PDB file of C-alpha atoms in Angstrom:
ATOM      1  CA  MET N   1      -0.004   0.068   0.038  1.00  0.00           C
ATOM      2  CA  THR N   2       3.091   2.501   0.543  1.00  0.00           C
ATOM      3  CA  LEU N   3       3.838   2.277  -3.323  1.00  0.00           C
ATOM      4  CA  LEU N   4       0.238   2.934  -3.996  1.00  0.00           C
ATOM      5  CA  THR N   5      -0.165   5.882  -1.772  1.00  0.00           C
ATOM      6  CA  ILE N   6       3.480   7.230  -3.254  1.00  0.00           C
ATOM      7  CA  TYR N   7       1.909   7.072  -6.592  1.00  0.00           C
ATOM      8  CA  ALA N   8      -1.403   8.361  -5.705  1.00  0.00           C
ATOM      9  CA  LEU N   9       0.417  11.550  -4.165  1.00  0.00           C
ATOM     10  CA  PHE N  10       2.871  11.969  -7.194  1.00  0.00           C
ATOM     11  CA  GLY N  11       1.500   9.855 -10.269  1.00  0.00           C
ATOM     12  CA  ASP N  12      -0.300  12.715 -11.835  1.00  0.00           C
ATOM     13  CA  ASP N  13       2.193  15.088 -11.533  1.00  0.00           C
ATOM     14  CA  LEU N  14       4.595  12.868 -13.025  1.00  0.00           C
ATOM     15  CA  ARG N  15       2.392  12.159 -15.894  1.00  0.00           C
ATOM     16  CA  LEU N  16       2.004  16.005 -16.687  1.00  0.00           C
ATOM     17  CA  LEU N  17       5.747  16.740 -16.256  1.00  0.00           C
ATOM     18  CA  ALA N  18       7.394  14.011 -17.732  1.00  0.00           C
ATOM     19  CA  THR N  19       5.340  12.132 -20.311  1.00  0.00           C
ATOM     20  CA  GLU N  20       3.271  12.504 -23.525  1.00  0.00           C
ATOM     21  CA  LYS N  21      -0.458  12.559 -24.201  1.00  0.00           C
ATOM     22  CA  GLU N  22      -0.327   8.701 -25.166  1.00  0.00           C
ATOM     23  CA  SER N  23       1.110   7.660 -21.937  1.00  0.00           C
ATOM     24  CA  ASP N  24      -2.165   8.879 -20.131  1.00  0.00           C
ATOM     25  CA  PRO N  25      -4.196   5.703 -20.374  1.00  0.00           C
ATOM     26  CA  VAL N  26      -1.501   3.725 -18.371  1.00  0.00           C
ATOM     27  CA  PHE N  27      -1.377   6.528 -15.778  1.00  0.00           C
ATOM     28  CA  TYR N  28      -5.091   6.309 -15.573  1.00  0.00           C
ATOM     29  CA  SER N  29      -5.536   2.649 -14.969  1.00  0.00           C
ATOM     30  CA  LEU N  30      -2.686   2.931 -12.210  1.00  0.00           C
ATOM     31  CA  SER N  31      -4.913   5.376 -10.841  1.00  0.00           C
ATOM     32  CA  ILE N  32      -7.922   3.415 -11.134  1.00  0.00           C
ATOM     33  CA  ILE N  33      -5.993   0.542  -9.502  1.00  0.00           C
ATOM     34  CA  CYS N  34      -5.171   2.545  -6.584  1.00  0.00           C
ATOM     35  CA  LEU N  35      -8.568   3.817  -6.371  1.00  0.00           C
ATOM     36  CA  ILE N  36      -9.758  -0.020  -6.281  1.00  0.00           C
ATOM     37  CA  PHE N  37      -7.422  -0.928  -3.722  1.00  0.00           C
ATOM     38  CA  PHE N  38      -7.885   2.127  -1.301  1.00  0.00           C
ATOM     39  CA  THR N  39     -11.514   1.418  -1.496  1.00  0.00           C
ATOM     40  CA  VAL N  40     -10.965  -2.008  -0.560  1.00  0.00           C
ATOM     41  CA  GLU N  41      -8.798  -0.933   2.304  1.00  0.00           C
ATOM     42  CA  ILE N  42     -11.765   1.265   3.534  1.00  0.00           C
ATOM     43  CA  VAL N  43     -14.547  -1.418   3.179  1.00  0.00           C
ATOM     44  CA  LEU N  44     -12.219  -4.051   4.854  1.00  0.00           C
ATOM     45  CA  GLY N  45     -11.159  -1.460   7.770  1.00  0.00           C
ATOM     46  CA  SER N  46     -14.936  -0.623   8.151  1.00  0.00           C
ATOM     47  CA  LEU N  47     -15.739  -4.692   8.746  1.00  0.00           C
ATOM     48  CA  VAL N  48     -12.812  -5.326  10.838  1.00  0.00           C
ATOM     49  CA  LYS N  49     -11.454  -2.306  12.890  1.00  0.00           C
ATOM     50  CA  GLU N  50     -13.520  -1.247  15.988  1.00  0.00           C
ATOM     51  CA  ASP N  51     -14.757   2.335  15.872  1.00  0.00           C
ATOM     52  CA  TYR N  52     -13.076   2.775  12.257  1.00  0.00           C
ATOM     53  CA  LEU N  53     -16.581   2.962  10.495  1.00  0.00           C
ATOM     54  CA  LEU N  54     -17.516   6.773  10.470  1.00  0.00           C
ATOM     55  CA  GLY N  55     -14.525   7.720  12.604  1.00  0.00           C
ATOM     56  CA  PHE N  56     -12.119  10.493  11.902  1.00  0.00           C
ATOM     57  CA  PHE N  57      -9.647   8.149  10.149  1.00  0.00           C
ATOM     58  CA  PHE N  58     -12.756   6.728   7.962  1.00  0.00           C
ATOM     59  CA  TRP N  59     -13.447   9.953   6.801  1.00  0.00           C
ATOM     60  CA  LEU N  60      -9.786  11.006   6.075  1.00  0.00           C
ATOM     61  CA  ASP N  61      -9.529   7.928   3.826  1.00  0.00           C
ATOM     62  CA  VAL N  62     -12.802   8.440   2.150  1.00  0.00           C
ATOM     63  CA  VAL N  63     -11.438  12.189   1.253  1.00  0.00           C
ATOM     64  CA  ALA N  64      -7.978  10.847   0.168  1.00  0.00           C
ATOM     65  CA  THR N  65      -9.659   8.251  -1.968  1.00  0.00           C
ATOM     66  CA  VAL N  66     -12.375  10.572  -3.736  1.00  0.00           C
ATOM     67  CA  SER N  67      -9.217  12.774  -4.429  1.00  0.00           C
ATOM     68  CA  LEU N  68      -7.942  10.508  -6.963  1.00  0.00           C
ATOM     69  CA  ILE N  69     -11.055  10.749  -8.992  1.00  0.00           C
ATOM     70  CA  PRO N  70      -9.845  14.181 -10.898  1.00  0.00           C
ATOM     71  CA  ASP N  71      -6.863  12.361 -11.636  1.00  0.00           C
ATOM     72  CA  ILE N  72      -8.557   9.846 -13.823  1.00  0.00           C
ATOM     73  CA  GLY N  73      -9.210  11.740 -17.108  1.00  0.00           C
ATOM     74  CA  TRP N  74     -11.507   9.072 -18.227  1.00  0.00           C
ATOM     75  CA  ILE N  75     -14.033   9.736 -15.102  1.00  0.00           C
ATOM     76  CA  TRP N  76     -13.234  13.298 -14.557  1.00  0.00           C
ATOM     77  CA  ASP N  77     -13.363  14.699 -18.210  1.00  0.00           C
ATOM     78  CA  PRO N  78     -16.965  13.803 -18.529  1.00  0.00           C
ATOM     79  CA  ILE N  79     -17.975  14.980 -15.440  1.00  0.00           C
ATOM     80  CA  ILE N  80     -16.584  18.590 -16.079  1.00  0.00           C
ATOM     81  CA  GLY N  81     -17.516  18.260 -19.798  1.00  0.00           C
ATOM     82  CA  ASN N  82     -13.852  18.135 -21.356  1.00  0.00           C
ATOM     83  CA  ASP N  83     -14.375  16.800 -24.690  1.00  0.00           C
ATOM     84  CA  GLU N  84     -10.701  16.207 -25.365  1.00  0.00           C
ATOM     85  CA  GLY N  85     -10.259  13.074 -23.230  1.00  0.00           C
ATOM     86  CA  GLY N  86      -8.201  14.142 -20.400  1.00  0.00           C
ATOM     87  CA  GLY N  87      -4.003  14.555 -20.464  1.00  0.00           C
ATOM     88  CA  SER N  88      -1.403  17.429 -20.182  1.00  0.00           C
ATOM     89  CA  ASN N  89      -1.554  20.423 -22.232  1.00  0.00           C
ATOM     90  CA  ALA N  90       2.410  20.017 -22.650  1.00  0.00           C
ATOM     91  CA  THR N  91       3.855  19.734 -26.097  1.00  0.00           C
TER      92      THR N  91
END
């Protein structure tokens, strides 16, 4: 989970800084994988940790997980109405 957390923090910045638009699907896929793993972690934590559900760390994890959505162009672009399909503006 540590590597997924590091990717979640810096992956989209790396995509914008160092890659071409053709690489976006790879980064979007990795972000979806992170989203899935973090969601599973929240669900499992809610089931097995006492006082986790609806507690401070639960909401912290939910906000952090939801904050991955703008990094995924396949999800975010239709929400904001961007017809370009996502990606960086770098040439």
